[in-house]
PDB file of C-alpha atoms in Angstrom:
ATOM      1  CA  SER Z   1       5.084 -14.271   4.799  1.00  0.00           C
ATOM      2  CA  SER Z   2       5.250 -17.991   3.920  1.00  0.00           C
ATOM      3  CA  GLU Z   3       3.808 -17.613   0.512  1.00  0.00           C
ATOM      4  CA  LEU Z   4       5.560 -18.017  -2.906  1.00  0.00           C
ATOM      5  CA  THR Z   5       3.809 -16.769  -5.949  1.00  0.00           C
ATOM      6  CA  GLN Z   6       4.136 -18.102  -9.587  1.00  0.00           C
ATOM      7  CA  ASP Z   7       2.344 -17.337 -12.753  1.00  0.00           C
ATOM      8  CA  PRO Z   8      -0.077 -20.226 -13.486  1.00  0.00           C
ATOM      9  CA  ALA Z   9       0.963 -20.649 -17.147  1.00  0.00           C
ATOM     10  CA  VAL Z  10       3.729 -19.494 -19.475  1.00  0.00           C
ATOM     11  CA  SER Z  11       4.418 -20.254 -23.157  1.00  0.00           C
ATOM     12  CA  VAL Z  12       7.598 -20.143 -25.184  1.00  0.00           C
ATOM     13  CA  ALA Z  13       8.291 -20.892 -28.927  1.00  0.00           C
ATOM     14  CA  LEU Z  14      10.684 -23.720 -29.603  1.00  0.00           C
ATOM     15  CA  GLY Z  15      14.243 -22.639 -29.222  1.00  0.00           C
ATOM     16  CA  GLN Z  16      13.518 -19.323 -27.606  1.00  0.00           C
ATOM     17  CA  THR Z  17      14.177 -18.198 -24.092  1.00  0.00           C
ATOM     18  CA  VAL Z  18      11.738 -18.148 -21.204  1.00  0.00           C
ATOM     19  CA  ARG Z  19      11.741 -16.819 -17.687  1.00  0.00           C
ATOM     20  CA  ILE Z  20       9.642 -18.262 -14.954  1.00  0.00           C
ATOM     21  CA  THR Z  21       9.468 -16.210 -11.859  1.00  0.00           C
ATOM     22  CA  CYS Z  22       8.753 -16.769  -8.079  1.00  0.00           C
ATOM     23  CA  GLN Z  23       8.053 -14.114  -5.605  1.00  0.00           C
ATOM     24  CA  GLY Z  24       7.943 -14.051  -1.787  1.00  0.00           C
ATOM     25  CA  ASP Z  25       9.380 -12.359   1.120  1.00  0.00           C
ATOM     26  CA  SER Z  26      11.599 -15.275   2.170  1.00  0.00           C
ATOM     27  CA  LEU Z  27      13.578 -14.946  -1.202  1.00  0.00           C
ATOM     28  CA  ARG Z  28      15.178 -11.904   0.176  1.00  0.00           C
ATOM     29  CA  SER Z  29      17.196 -14.049   2.446  1.00  0.00           C
ATOM     30  CA  TYR Z  30      17.035 -17.584   1.194  1.00  0.00           C
ATOM     31  CA  TYR Z  31      17.713 -19.029  -2.245  1.00  0.00           C
ATOM     32  CA  ALA Z  32      14.985 -20.716  -4.082  1.00  0.00           C
ATOM     33  CA  SER Z  33      15.253 -24.203  -5.459  1.00  0.00           C
ATOM     34  CA  TRP Z  34      13.271 -25.191  -8.703  1.00  0.00           C
ATOM     35  CA  TYR Z  35      11.842 -28.432  -9.631  1.00  0.00           C
ATOM     36  CA  GLN Z  36      10.473 -29.840 -13.025  1.00  0.00           C
ATOM     37  CA  GLN Z  37       7.516 -32.207 -12.794  1.00  0.00           C
ATOM     38  CA  LYS Z  38       6.134 -34.043 -15.880  1.00  0.00           C
ATOM     39  CA  PRO Z  39       2.811 -35.759 -15.719  1.00  0.00           C
ATOM     40  CA  GLY Z  40       2.789 -38.943 -13.593  1.00  0.00           C
ATOM     41  CA  GLN Z  41       6.334 -38.272 -12.426  1.00  0.00           C
ATOM     42  CA  ALA Z  42       7.810 -37.024  -9.187  1.00  0.00           C
ATOM     43  CA  PRO Z  43       9.397 -33.640  -9.175  1.00  0.00           C
ATOM     44  CA  VAL Z  44      13.254 -33.337 -10.326  1.00  0.00           C
ATOM     45  CA  LEU Z  45      15.535 -30.649  -8.922  1.00  0.00           C
ATOM     46  CA  VAL Z  46      16.763 -28.557 -11.710  1.00  0.00           C
ATOM     47  CA  ILE Z  47      18.360 -25.350  -9.975  1.00  0.00           C
ATOM     48  CA  TYR Z  48      19.564 -25.038  -6.388  1.00  0.00           C
ATOM     49  CA  GLY Z  49      21.528 -22.384  -4.381  1.00  0.00           C
ATOM     50  CA  LYS Z  50      22.680 -19.240  -6.148  1.00  0.00           C
ATOM     51  CA  ASN Z  51      22.686 -20.923  -9.470  1.00  0.00           C
ATOM     52  CA  ASN Z  52      23.670 -24.549  -9.369  1.00  0.00           C
ATOM     53  CA  ARG Z  53      22.418 -27.450 -11.614  1.00  0.00           C
ATOM     54  CA  PRO Z  54      22.543 -31.093 -10.494  1.00  0.00           C
ATOM     55  CA  SER Z  55      24.351 -33.569 -12.618  1.00  0.00           C
ATOM     56  CA  GLY Z  56      22.520 -34.371 -15.622  1.00  0.00           C
ATOM     57  CA  ILE Z  57      20.390 -31.148 -15.902  1.00  0.00           C
ATOM     58  CA  PRO Z  58      21.236 -29.332 -19.101  1.00  0.00           C
ATOM     59  CA  ASP Z  59      23.088 -25.972 -19.005  1.00  0.00           C
ATOM     60  CA  ARG Z  60      20.232 -24.204 -20.752  1.00  0.00           C
ATOM     61  CA  PHE Z  61      18.693 -24.173 -17.203  1.00  0.00           C
ATOM     62  CA  SER Z  62      19.826 -21.304 -15.024  1.00  0.00           C
ATOM     63  CA  GLY Z  63      18.652 -19.465 -11.861  1.00  0.00           C
ATOM     64  CA  SER Z  64      18.885 -15.853 -10.589  1.00  0.00           C
ATOM     65  CA  SER Z  65      17.538 -13.831  -7.795  1.00  0.00           C
ATOM     66  CA  SER Z  66      16.916 -10.201  -7.051  1.00  0.00           C
ATOM     67  CA  GLY Z  67      15.048  -8.808  -3.922  1.00  0.00           C
ATOM     68  CA  ASN Z  68      11.975 -10.888  -3.401  1.00  0.00           C
ATOM     69  CA  THR Z  69      11.934 -12.514  -6.823  1.00  0.00           C
ATOM     70  CA  ALA Z  70      13.745 -15.709  -7.931  1.00  0.00           C
ATOM     71  CA  SER Z  71      13.687 -16.701 -11.640  1.00  0.00           C
ATOM     72  CA  LEU Z  72      14.320 -19.836 -13.616  1.00  0.00           C
ATOM     73  CA  THR Z  73      15.398 -19.247 -17.149  1.00  0.00           C
ATOM     74  CA  ILE Z  74      15.535 -21.725 -19.965  1.00  0.00           C
ATOM     75  CA  THR Z  75      17.639 -20.509 -22.817  1.00  0.00           C
ATOM     76  CA  GLY Z  76      16.817 -22.309 -25.987  1.00  0.00           C
ATOM     77  CA  ALA Z  77      13.681 -24.139 -24.857  1.00  0.00           C
ATOM     78  CA  GLN Z  78      13.127 -27.752 -26.104  1.00  0.00           C
ATOM     79  CA  ALA Z  79      10.006 -29.646 -26.432  1.00  0.00           C
ATOM     80  CA  GLU Z  80      11.052 -31.925 -23.639  1.00  0.00           C
ATOM     81  CA  ASP Z  81      10.977 -28.843 -21.309  1.00  0.00           C
ATOM     82  CA  GLU Z  82       7.193 -28.805 -21.302  1.00  0.00           C
ATOM     83  CA  ALA Z  83       6.355 -29.375 -17.646  1.00  0.00           C
ATOM     84  CA  ASP Z  84       5.085 -27.885 -14.481  1.00  0.00           C
ATOM     85  CA  TYR Z  85       7.922 -25.909 -12.758  1.00  0.00           C
ATOM     86  CA  TYR Z  86       7.865 -25.278  -8.928  1.00  0.00           C
ATOM     87  CA  CYS Z  87       9.872 -22.989  -6.771  1.00  0.00           C
ATOM     88  CA  ASN Z  88      10.627 -23.844  -3.102  1.00  0.00           C
ATOM     89  CA  SER Z  89      12.029 -21.825  -0.120  1.00  0.00           C
ATOM     90  CA  ARG Z  90      11.826 -21.786   3.612  1.00  0.00           C
ATOM     91  CA  ASP Z  91       9.257 -19.703   5.635  1.00  0.00           C
ATOM     92  CA  SER Z  92      10.978 -16.372   6.420  1.00  0.00           C
ATOM     93  CA  SER Z  93       9.247 -15.901   9.687  1.00  0.00           C
ATOM     94  CA  GLY Z  94      11.820 -17.780  11.453  1.00  0.00           C
ATOM     95  CA  ASN Z  95       9.742 -20.986  11.847  1.00  0.00           C
ATOM     96  CA  HIS Z  96      11.940 -23.002   9.585  1.00  0.00           C
ATOM     97  CA  ARG Z  97       9.299 -24.508   7.480  1.00  0.00           C
ATOM     98  CA  GLY Z  98       9.150 -25.276   3.947  1.00  0.00           C
ATOM     99  CA  VAL Z  99       7.084 -23.731   1.263  1.00  0.00           C
ATOM    100  CA  PHE Z 100       6.393 -24.301  -2.494  1.00  0.00           C
ATOM    101  CA  GLY Z 101       5.049 -21.971  -4.994  1.00  0.00           C
ATOM    102  CA  GLY Z 102       1.782 -22.801  -6.856  1.00  0.00           C
ATOM    103  CA  GLY Z 103       3.599 -23.875  -9.890  1.00  0.00           C
ATOM    104  CA  THR Z 104       3.815 -22.730 -13.435  1.00  0.00           C
ATOM    105  CA  LYS Z 105       2.780 -24.786 -16.423  1.00  0.00           C
ATOM    106  CA  LEU Z 106       5.236 -24.212 -19.411  1.00  0.00           C
ATOM    107  CA  THR Z 107       4.087 -24.940 -22.759  1.00  0.00           C
ATOM    108  CA  VAL Z 108       6.598 -25.165 -25.751  1.00  0.00           C
ATOM    109  CA  LEU Z 109       4.916 -24.068 -28.897  1.00  0.00           C
TER     110      LEU Z 109
ATOM    111  CA  GLN O   1      22.782 -42.344  -4.564  1.00  0.00           C
ATOM    112  CA  VAL O   2      20.038 -42.004  -1.974  1.00  0.00           C
ATOM    113  CA  GLN O   3      16.835 -43.674  -2.873  1.00  0.00           C
ATOM    114  CA  LEU O   4      13.459 -43.216  -1.230  1.00  0.00           C
ATOM    115  CA  GLN O   5      10.408 -45.542  -1.413  1.00  0.00           C
ATOM    116  CA  GLU O   6       7.048 -44.832  -0.026  1.00  0.00           C
ATOM    117  CA  SER O   7       4.698 -47.567   1.169  1.00  0.00           C
ATOM    118  CA  GLY O   8       1.288 -47.901   2.922  1.00  0.00           C
ATOM    119  CA  PRO O   9      -2.302 -48.363   2.208  1.00  0.00           C
ATOM    120  CA  GLY O  10      -3.749 -46.738  -0.904  1.00  0.00           C
ATOM    121  CA  LEU O  11      -7.266 -46.417   0.675  1.00  0.00           C
ATOM    122  CA  VAL O  12      -8.202 -44.702   3.860  1.00  0.00           C
ATOM    123  CA  LYS O  13     -11.696 -44.285   5.281  1.00  0.00           C
ATOM    124  CA  PRO O  14     -12.876 -40.824   6.339  1.00  0.00           C
ATOM    125  CA  SER O  15     -12.056 -39.794   9.790  1.00  0.00           C
ATOM    126  CA  GLY O  16      -9.366 -42.513   9.863  1.00  0.00           C
ATOM    127  CA  THR O  17      -5.660 -42.235   9.947  1.00  0.00           C
ATOM    128  CA  LEU O  18      -3.326 -42.104   6.996  1.00  0.00           C
ATOM    129  CA  SER O  19       0.073 -44.017   7.665  1.00  0.00           C
ATOM    130  CA  LEU O  20       2.826 -44.040   5.291  1.00  0.00           C
ATOM    131  CA  THR O  21       6.457 -45.148   5.584  1.00  0.00           C
ATOM    132  CA  CYS O  22       9.574 -44.096   3.566  1.00  0.00           C
ATOM    133  CA  ALA O  23      12.370 -46.371   3.129  1.00  0.00           C
ATOM    134  CA  VAL O  24      15.801 -44.873   2.563  1.00  0.00           C
ATOM    135  CA  SER O  25      18.517 -46.752   0.867  1.00  0.00           C
ATOM    136  CA  GLY O  26      22.031 -45.764  -0.485  1.00  0.00           C
ATOM    137  CA  GLY O  27      22.599 -43.571   2.684  1.00  0.00           C
ATOM    138  CA  SER O  28      21.973 -43.431   6.293  1.00  0.00           C
ATOM    139  CA  ILE O  29      18.984 -41.685   7.799  1.00  0.00           C
ATOM    140  CA  SER O  30      21.334 -40.418  10.433  1.00  0.00           C
ATOM    141  CA  SER O  31      23.295 -38.144   8.000  1.00  0.00           C
ATOM    142  CA  SER O  32      22.732 -34.313   7.917  1.00  0.00           C
ATOM    143  CA  ASN O  33      19.447 -34.020   6.149  1.00  0.00           C
ATOM    144  CA  TRP O  34      15.942 -33.417   6.975  1.00  0.00           C
ATOM    145  CA  TRP O  35      13.513 -36.127   5.887  1.00  0.00           C
ATOM    146  CA  SER O  36      10.419 -34.622   4.495  1.00  0.00           C
ATOM    147  CA  TRP O  37       6.756 -35.348   3.263  1.00  0.00           C
ATOM    148  CA  VAL O  38       5.312 -33.446   0.411  1.00  0.00           C
ATOM    149  CA  ARG O  39       1.737 -34.078  -1.145  1.00  0.00           C
ATOM    150  CA  GLN O  40      -0.107 -33.372  -4.378  1.00  0.00           C
ATOM    151  CA  PRO O  41      -3.784 -33.442  -4.779  1.00  0.00           C
ATOM    152  CA  PRO O  42      -4.992 -34.608  -8.163  1.00  0.00           C
ATOM    153  CA  GLY O  43      -4.461 -31.727 -10.633  1.00  0.00           C
ATOM    154  CA  LYS O  44      -2.993 -29.332  -8.064  1.00  0.00           C
ATOM    155  CA  GLY O  45       0.371 -28.104  -6.834  1.00  0.00           C
ATOM    156  CA  LEU O  46       2.835 -29.485  -4.304  1.00  0.00           C
ATOM    157  CA  GLU O  47       2.191 -28.975  -0.607  1.00  0.00           C
ATOM    158  CA  TRP O  48       4.851 -29.130   1.967  1.00  0.00           C
ATOM    159  CA  ILE O  49       3.719 -31.323   4.977  1.00  0.00           C
ATOM    160  CA  GLY O  50       6.670 -31.442   7.325  1.00  0.00           C
ATOM    161  CA  GLU O  51      10.094 -32.963   8.061  1.00  0.00           C
ATOM    162  CA  ILE O  52      12.210 -34.523  10.552  1.00  0.00           C
ATOM    163  CA  TYR O  53      15.822 -34.652  11.638  1.00  0.00           C
ATOM    164  CA  HIS O  54      17.525 -37.856  12.607  1.00  0.00           C
ATOM    165  CA  SER O  55      17.599 -36.501  16.241  1.00  0.00           C
ATOM    166  CA  GLY O  56      13.857 -36.408  16.145  1.00  0.00           C
ATOM    167  CA  SER O  57      13.251 -32.606  15.680  1.00  0.00           C
ATOM    168  CA  THR O  58      10.369 -31.879  13.534  1.00  0.00           C
ATOM    169  CA  ASN O  59       8.839 -28.956  11.511  1.00  0.00           C
ATOM    170  CA  TYR O  60       5.256 -29.143  10.377  1.00  0.00           C
ATOM    171  CA  ASN O  61       2.980 -27.122   8.116  1.00  0.00           C
ATOM    172  CA  PRO O  62       0.817 -24.991  10.351  1.00  0.00           C
ATOM    173  CA  SER O  63      -2.254 -25.744   8.350  1.00  0.00           C
ATOM    174  CA  LEU O  64      -1.750 -29.541   9.173  1.00  0.00           C
ATOM    175  CA  LYS O  65       0.142 -29.560  12.399  1.00  0.00           C
ATOM    176  CA  SER O  66      -2.829 -30.456  14.590  1.00  0.00           C
ATOM    177  CA  ARG O  67      -3.093 -33.787  12.606  1.00  0.00           C
ATOM    178  CA  VAL O  68       0.375 -34.684  11.454  1.00  0.00           C
ATOM    179  CA  THR O  69       3.000 -36.862  13.191  1.00  0.00           C
ATOM    180  CA  ILE O  70       6.342 -37.541  11.495  1.00  0.00           C
ATOM    181  CA  SER O  71       8.633 -40.053  13.315  1.00  0.00           C
ATOM    182  CA  VAL O  72      11.879 -41.765  12.424  1.00  0.00           C
ATOM    183  CA  ASP O  73      13.113 -45.259  12.946  1.00  0.00           C
ATOM    184  CA  LYS O  74      16.923 -45.237  12.693  1.00  0.00           C
ATOM    185  CA  SER O  75      17.163 -49.034  13.241  1.00  0.00           C
ATOM    186  CA  LYS O  76      15.237 -49.573  10.024  1.00  0.00           C
ATOM    187  CA  ASN O  77      16.616 -46.466   8.141  1.00  0.00           C
ATOM    188  CA  GLN O  78      13.087 -45.078   7.407  1.00  0.00           C
ATOM    189  CA  PHE O  79      10.749 -42.504   8.522  1.00  0.00           C
ATOM    190  CA  SER O  80       7.023 -42.330   8.628  1.00  0.00           C
ATOM    191  CA  LEU O  81       3.892 -40.071   8.324  1.00  0.00           C
ATOM    192  CA  LYS O  82       0.752 -40.204  10.240  1.00  0.00           C
ATOM    193  CA  LEU O  83      -2.205 -37.918   9.291  1.00  0.00           C
ATOM    194  CA  SER O  84      -5.305 -38.230  11.488  1.00  0.00           C
ATOM    195  CA  SER O  85      -8.965 -37.299  11.019  1.00  0.00           C
ATOM    196  CA  VAL O  86      -8.594 -37.456   7.189  1.00  0.00           C
ATOM    197  CA  THR O  87     -11.276 -36.110   4.751  1.00  0.00           C
ATOM    198  CA  ALA O  88     -11.542 -36.300   0.939  1.00  0.00           C
ATOM    199  CA  ALA O  89      -9.332 -33.218   0.915  1.00  0.00           C
ATOM    200  CA  ASP O  90      -6.501 -35.347   1.878  1.00  0.00           C
ATOM    201  CA  THR O  91      -6.605 -37.443  -1.173  1.00  0.00           C
ATOM    202  CA  ALA O  92      -3.326 -36.887  -2.970  1.00  0.00           C
ATOM    203  CA  VAL O  93      -0.057 -38.330  -4.095  1.00  0.00           C
ATOM    204  CA  TYR O  94       2.324 -38.395  -1.099  1.00  0.00           C
ATOM    205  CA  TYR O  95       5.991 -38.046  -1.728  1.00  0.00           C
ATOM    206  CA  CYS O  96       8.814 -38.552   0.689  1.00  0.00           C
ATOM    207  CA  ALA O  97      12.016 -36.491   0.001  1.00  0.00           C
ATOM    208  CA  ARG O  98      15.480 -35.644   1.347  1.00  0.00           C
ATOM    209  CA  PHE O  99      16.076 -31.982   2.196  1.00  0.00           C
ATOM    210  CA  LEU O 100      19.613 -30.801   2.086  1.00  0.00           C
ATOM    211  CA  GLU O 101      20.232 -27.507   3.785  1.00  0.00           C
ATOM    212  CA  ARG O 102      23.187 -25.072   3.645  1.00  0.00           C
ATOM    213  CA  THR O 103      23.398 -21.500   4.706  1.00  0.00           C
ATOM    214  CA  TRP O 104      20.694 -19.479   3.049  1.00  0.00           C
ATOM    215  CA  SER O 105      19.825 -22.370   0.789  1.00  0.00           C
ATOM    216  CA  GLY O 106      18.228 -25.755   0.888  1.00  0.00           C
ATOM    217  CA  TRP O 107      16.952 -28.131  -1.827  1.00  0.00           C
ATOM    218  CA  TYR O 108      15.403 -31.611  -2.434  1.00  0.00           C
ATOM    219  CA  PRO O 109      17.809 -33.715  -4.629  1.00  0.00           C
ATOM    220  CA  ASN O 110      16.126 -37.042  -3.969  1.00  0.00           C
ATOM    221  CA  TRP O 111      12.413 -37.918  -4.108  1.00  0.00           C
ATOM    222  CA  GLY O 112      10.380 -41.124  -3.765  1.00  0.00           C
ATOM    223  CA  GLN O 113       8.190 -42.126  -6.755  1.00  0.00           C
ATOM    224  CA  GLY O 114       5.058 -40.989  -4.739  1.00  0.00           C
ATOM    225  CA  THR O 115       2.096 -43.039  -3.678  1.00  0.00           C
ATOM    226  CA  LEU O 116      -1.576 -42.234  -4.166  1.00  0.00           C
ATOM    227  CA  VAL O 117      -3.738 -42.312  -1.042  1.00  0.00           C
ATOM    228  CA  THR O 118      -7.489 -41.988  -1.516  1.00  0.00           C
ATOM    229  CA  VAL O 119      -9.875 -41.167   1.325  1.00  0.00           C
ATOM    230  CA  SER O 120     -13.144 -42.828   0.566  1.00  0.00           C
ATOM    231  CA  SER O 121     -15.615 -45.101   2.281  1.00  0.00           C
TER     232      SER O 121
END
């Protein structure tokens, strides 16, 4: 399958922990990468590989994977974390194509 | 730091061809990356369009494959997207991005700012 499934919307209280998930067959053999997108802006990489953060991404962002599910966890969510989050992987069918999840809108209450 | 910048017409007529170019600076397009196009219709999610390696090898989204051509110009350090027979459904912000791939993982560390292309008569 080339699909990645995300919950459309998730909310979290300020300072609490939230997990955003991404499901797909390709995740059994390929790590997801995660992107944060704020209105009117290009996506920004926040997690890649097993659990790596690019320079400048706060350490409250972390990633994990189990079976066909990848997760992005924000520990101690801040108001500025309110954004859309997308996972990305490669097609598991062997066609070496990219695929994005449908995105999760995170609201920080 | 690699930077990418999209350019091209912001308005394309229905049944016409959308043409965009992505200029790469701060790095060589001949480096070991896939150079990609991603689009986002207004209010919707990201859609992967396709990618090209500096050798000219390409991969395309099956849903767009019959209409898409991605090419690379190493002399100008840029790559391009052509999408033919466009309709209003192709109206979107188009992003170019660098895809870095390693064993069992890959990611887009660099993105262009995006350019809105509207399909309308």
